[in-house]
XYZ file of C-alpha atoms in Angstrom:
293
model
C 5.395 -157.034 145.398
C 7.118 -160.461 145.951
C 10.747 -159.124 146.555
C 12.010 -162.878 146.431
C 10.688 -163.337 143.037
C 12.019 -159.970 141.742
C 15.403 -160.583 142.994
C 15.422 -164.261 141.789
C 14.658 -163.281 138.180
C 16.760 -160.008 138.110
C 19.727 -162.077 138.793
C 19.051 -164.582 135.841
C 17.593 -162.136 133.291
C 18.868 -159.219 131.100
C 15.442 -158.587 129.739
C 12.167 -160.140 129.659
C 9.813 -160.471 126.218
C 6.210 -160.724 127.520
C 4.943 -161.593 123.920
C 6.303 -164.206 121.656
C 4.814 -166.733 119.396
C 6.139 -170.617 119.419
C 4.862 -173.576 117.913
C 2.259 -174.830 118.462
C -0.005 -172.159 117.356
C -2.658 -171.408 114.865
C -0.100 -169.997 112.407
C 3.343 -171.615 111.524
C 6.251 -170.219 113.784
C 9.824 -169.946 113.455
C 10.584 -172.067 116.584
C 8.977 -174.517 118.910
C 8.780 -173.817 122.508
C 12.044 -175.409 123.311
C 13.777 -173.875 120.361
C 12.528 -170.410 121.377
C 13.628 -170.834 125.031
C 17.115 -171.856 123.957
C 17.377 -168.565 121.945
C 16.249 -166.385 124.613
C 18.595 -168.201 127.274
C 21.351 -167.470 124.510
C 20.723 -163.770 124.839
C 20.421 -163.984 128.669
C 16.602 -163.310 128.528
C 13.216 -164.426 129.295
C 10.117 -164.944 127.312
C 6.372 -165.230 128.009
C 4.978 -167.452 125.289
C 1.599 -166.842 123.606
C -0.547 -169.071 121.516
C -4.024 -168.372 119.926
C -4.953 -171.724 120.607
C -4.950 -171.352 124.313
C -2.752 -172.337 127.068
C 1.159 -172.773 126.965
C 1.561 -173.211 130.531
C 2.340 -176.994 130.396
C 4.922 -176.374 127.808
C 6.320 -173.558 129.585
C 6.725 -175.633 132.842
C 8.383 -178.415 130.619
C 10.711 -175.733 129.316
C 11.762 -174.757 132.909
C 12.606 -178.434 133.727
C 15.088 -178.048 130.775
C 16.468 -175.034 132.690
C 15.209 -172.537 130.129
C 13.618 -169.055 130.940
C 10.145 -169.704 129.561
C 6.984 -168.263 131.267
C 3.483 -169.191 130.198
C 0.114 -167.563 129.281
C -3.279 -168.471 128.256
C -5.577 -166.701 125.474
C -9.209 -167.057 126.023
C -10.454 -167.721 122.595
C -13.564 -170.056 121.840
C -11.308 -172.973 121.006
C -9.799 -172.850 124.516
C -13.015 -172.867 126.229
C -13.593 -168.936 125.960
C -13.889 -166.515 128.490
C -14.219 -169.127 131.410
C -12.770 -169.159 135.006
C -12.214 -173.144 134.373
C -9.942 -172.475 131.420
C -7.633 -170.037 133.632
C -7.771 -172.776 136.421
C -6.617 -175.430 134.194
C -3.739 -173.121 132.761
C -2.882 -172.425 136.503
C -3.066 -175.823 137.647
C -0.290 -176.744 134.697
C 2.067 -173.927 135.875
C 4.328 -176.066 137.910
C 7.783 -174.804 138.612
C 9.583 -172.818 141.227
C 9.366 -168.772 141.359
C 6.577 -169.039 138.684
C 5.214 -165.596 137.748
C 1.697 -164.547 137.815
C -0.273 -166.172 134.809
C -0.790 -163.900 131.696
C -4.648 -164.281 130.813
C -5.299 -162.734 127.499
C -8.889 -161.736 126.594
C -9.966 -163.075 123.235
C -7.757 -162.165 120.056
C -9.943 -163.574 117.583
C -12.502 -160.855 117.275
C -14.836 -159.265 114.950
C -12.668 -156.528 113.152
C -12.496 -155.115 109.682
C -8.640 -154.886 109.920
C -6.889 -157.179 107.909
C -3.243 -157.796 108.581
C -0.472 -156.893 106.068
C 1.621 -159.699 107.295
C 1.513 -162.983 105.041
C 1.082 -165.850 107.305
C 0.260 -169.671 106.760
C -2.052 -171.796 109.013
C -0.301 -174.319 111.052
C -2.871 -177.131 109.919
C -6.477 -177.480 108.565
C -7.904 -177.793 112.014
C -6.583 -174.374 113.171
C -8.041 -172.886 109.986
C -11.392 -174.560 110.058
C -12.211 -174.857 113.688
C -10.168 -172.259 115.673
C -11.440 -168.890 114.234
C -14.751 -168.400 116.066
C -15.105 -164.651 117.016
C -15.393 -163.549 120.640
C -16.014 -160.176 122.040
C -15.731 -158.851 125.800
C -18.680 -156.644 125.272
C -22.416 -157.833 124.525
C -24.816 -156.476 121.639
C -25.576 -153.540 124.060
C -21.815 -152.600 124.331
C -21.722 -153.742 128.020
C -18.875 -155.690 129.674
C -19.939 -159.270 129.545
C -20.657 -161.046 132.850
C -17.690 -163.365 132.294
C -15.307 -160.456 132.412
C -16.658 -159.369 135.901
C -16.125 -162.853 137.124
C -12.366 -162.927 135.634
C -11.843 -159.641 137.287
C -12.798 -161.037 140.668
C -10.748 -164.087 140.066
C -7.655 -161.708 139.203
C -8.082 -159.864 142.557
C -7.714 -163.248 144.429
C -5.425 -165.200 142.443
C -2.010 -164.626 140.649
C -2.964 -163.784 137.213
C -2.740 -160.779 135.042
C -5.525 -159.990 132.870
C -4.685 -158.729 129.238
C -7.060 -156.840 126.656
C -6.452 -159.209 123.954
C -7.339 -157.661 120.617
C -10.080 -155.374 122.387
C -11.198 -152.257 120.241
C -10.616 -149.006 121.809
C -14.193 -148.698 122.788
C -13.818 -152.132 124.642
C -10.475 -151.169 126.123
C -12.060 -148.114 127.713
C -14.905 -150.186 128.967
C -12.587 -152.701 130.576
C -10.670 -150.021 132.335
C -13.727 -148.451 133.776
C -14.967 -151.998 134.941
C -11.868 -152.785 136.672
C -11.305 -149.297 137.996
C -15.014 -149.600 139.560
C -14.042 -153.112 140.942
C -11.098 -151.832 142.861
C -8.349 -152.500 140.314
C -6.373 -155.854 139.476
C -3.368 -156.598 137.415
C -4.147 -155.618 133.791
C -2.045 -155.032 130.528
C -3.195 -153.292 127.529
C -2.126 -155.740 124.713
C -0.360 -153.894 121.853
C -2.700 -150.861 122.135
C -0.942 -149.329 118.898
C -2.492 -152.102 116.784
C -5.050 -150.870 114.181
C -7.485 -153.106 115.922
C -7.170 -151.015 119.116
C -5.662 -147.824 117.664
C -4.399 -146.008 120.897
C -1.619 -143.444 120.380
C 0.707 -142.070 123.061
C -1.382 -139.077 123.890
C -4.396 -141.561 124.565
C -2.358 -143.913 126.985
C -0.978 -140.998 128.881
C -4.622 -139.689 129.440
C -5.394 -143.091 131.005
C -3.805 -141.793 134.169
C -1.155 -143.783 136.452
C -3.194 -146.745 137.849
C -0.611 -148.764 139.826
C -2.466 -152.040 138.382
C -2.353 -150.842 134.702
C 0.517 -151.850 132.274
C 1.072 -150.713 128.660
C 2.541 -153.142 126.146
C 4.546 -151.671 123.328
C 5.584 -154.213 120.767
C 8.113 -154.014 118.163
C 5.850 -155.530 115.605
C 3.860 -152.366 115.266
C 6.691 -150.590 114.126
C 8.045 -153.522 111.693
C 4.578 -153.611 110.109
C 4.218 -149.685 109.688
C 1.232 -149.475 112.169
C 2.900 -146.864 114.206
C 5.017 -143.989 113.777
C 8.456 -143.697 115.229
C 7.674 -140.730 116.909
C 4.587 -142.311 118.585
C 6.677 -145.326 119.276
C 9.552 -143.410 121.005
C 6.862 -141.122 122.809
C 5.217 -144.211 124.386
C 8.589 -145.802 125.367
C 9.569 -142.515 127.033
C 6.436 -140.912 128.644
C 3.729 -143.453 129.265
C 3.495 -144.998 132.667
C 4.328 -148.868 133.562
C 5.521 -149.592 129.868
C 6.413 -153.178 129.051
C 8.409 -153.535 125.961
C 7.779 -156.661 123.835
C 8.388 -158.026 120.358
C 5.246 -159.820 119.443
C 7.370 -161.687 116.869
C 7.829 -165.626 116.022
C 6.669 -165.236 112.445
C 9.081 -166.834 109.966
C 8.701 -163.601 108.082
C 9.466 -161.069 110.799
C 12.973 -160.693 112.297
C 14.685 -163.118 114.438
C 15.191 -162.771 118.120
C 18.918 -161.434 117.917
C 17.956 -158.988 114.965
C 14.913 -157.546 117.069
C 17.337 -156.918 120.084
C 19.874 -154.962 117.736
C 17.111 -152.957 116.414
C 15.678 -152.146 119.677
C 19.059 -151.139 120.848
C 19.085 -148.612 118.130
C 15.651 -147.483 118.825
C 16.326 -146.960 122.414
C 19.181 -144.822 121.506
C 17.186 -142.798 119.085
C 14.585 -142.384 121.599
C 17.022 -140.801 124.057
C 16.435 -143.559 126.688
C 18.766 -143.959 129.734
C 20.032 -147.414 130.802
C 17.881 -147.264 133.942
C 14.758 -146.420 131.762
C 15.685 -149.269 129.355
C 15.950 -151.505 132.281
C 12.561 -150.535 133.631
C 10.746 -151.092 130.565
C 12.482 -154.163 129.254
C 12.844 -155.997 132.573
C 11.558 -154.518 135.738
C 8.213 -153.466 134.737
C 7.593 -156.813 133.250
C 8.723 -158.570 136.398
C 6.695 -156.104 138.489
C 3.534 -156.816 136.565
C 4.100 -160.682 136.946
C 5.428 -160.732 140.528
C 3.029 -163.001 142.306
C 1.647 -162.004 145.906
């Protein structure tokens, strides 16, 4: 772990939200990148931005030039070039600021699924609606992990990136974990596993073991949308290894950042979390996951 990186950001941040949506994106969002960065700075926090359209590393680098605590990611949907190494390389090349973290690389979020979100959303524009909804899957027609994923794992083992499961199904998540384990491990985050698309509960997450390279995201959005019980939510926060707490917000119909922080404080108290445990899941674990070599 890069101790210099950890010390640098620990001094500057009270928390780090690894999952927030800002404009531009496929849907209308509450804030643009700079506005979101200012809101997080006002709360003494940092944020990793996410766009279903692809990379936000160039925008995060711009925000950093403005002194804002904004980190970037890339989502490997078809519109961004799919699950190709070159898409990751382009995003990495645009990540240009001091003490930059590992790049969070999300596997596809536009996937074949029967799940219909209960949230009302509006498309950002006609192009996003018409052209940016091509489905992708991390497994082939035989249920085997695609060769592109094996290439991405090898890339992640050599360079400062963290792979994220995107909107993979439960079966696909297990295939991904088995594949990464067989390859010798790489930094990997289970993206919002309580979402109905994945459907993993606390007991399932605890059964995955304690791989040093495996991080588990717990979003607030799954609670706000009623996709997860508070008991399961509290169990994940309290008992699952390497939990990373995030918002998955940015939608105009969902709570703003300040309200989410207030709600989170109440939830942490209800769950009986100590201040040190809160600091782990809300700052240190995200930083450990993103700390470069």
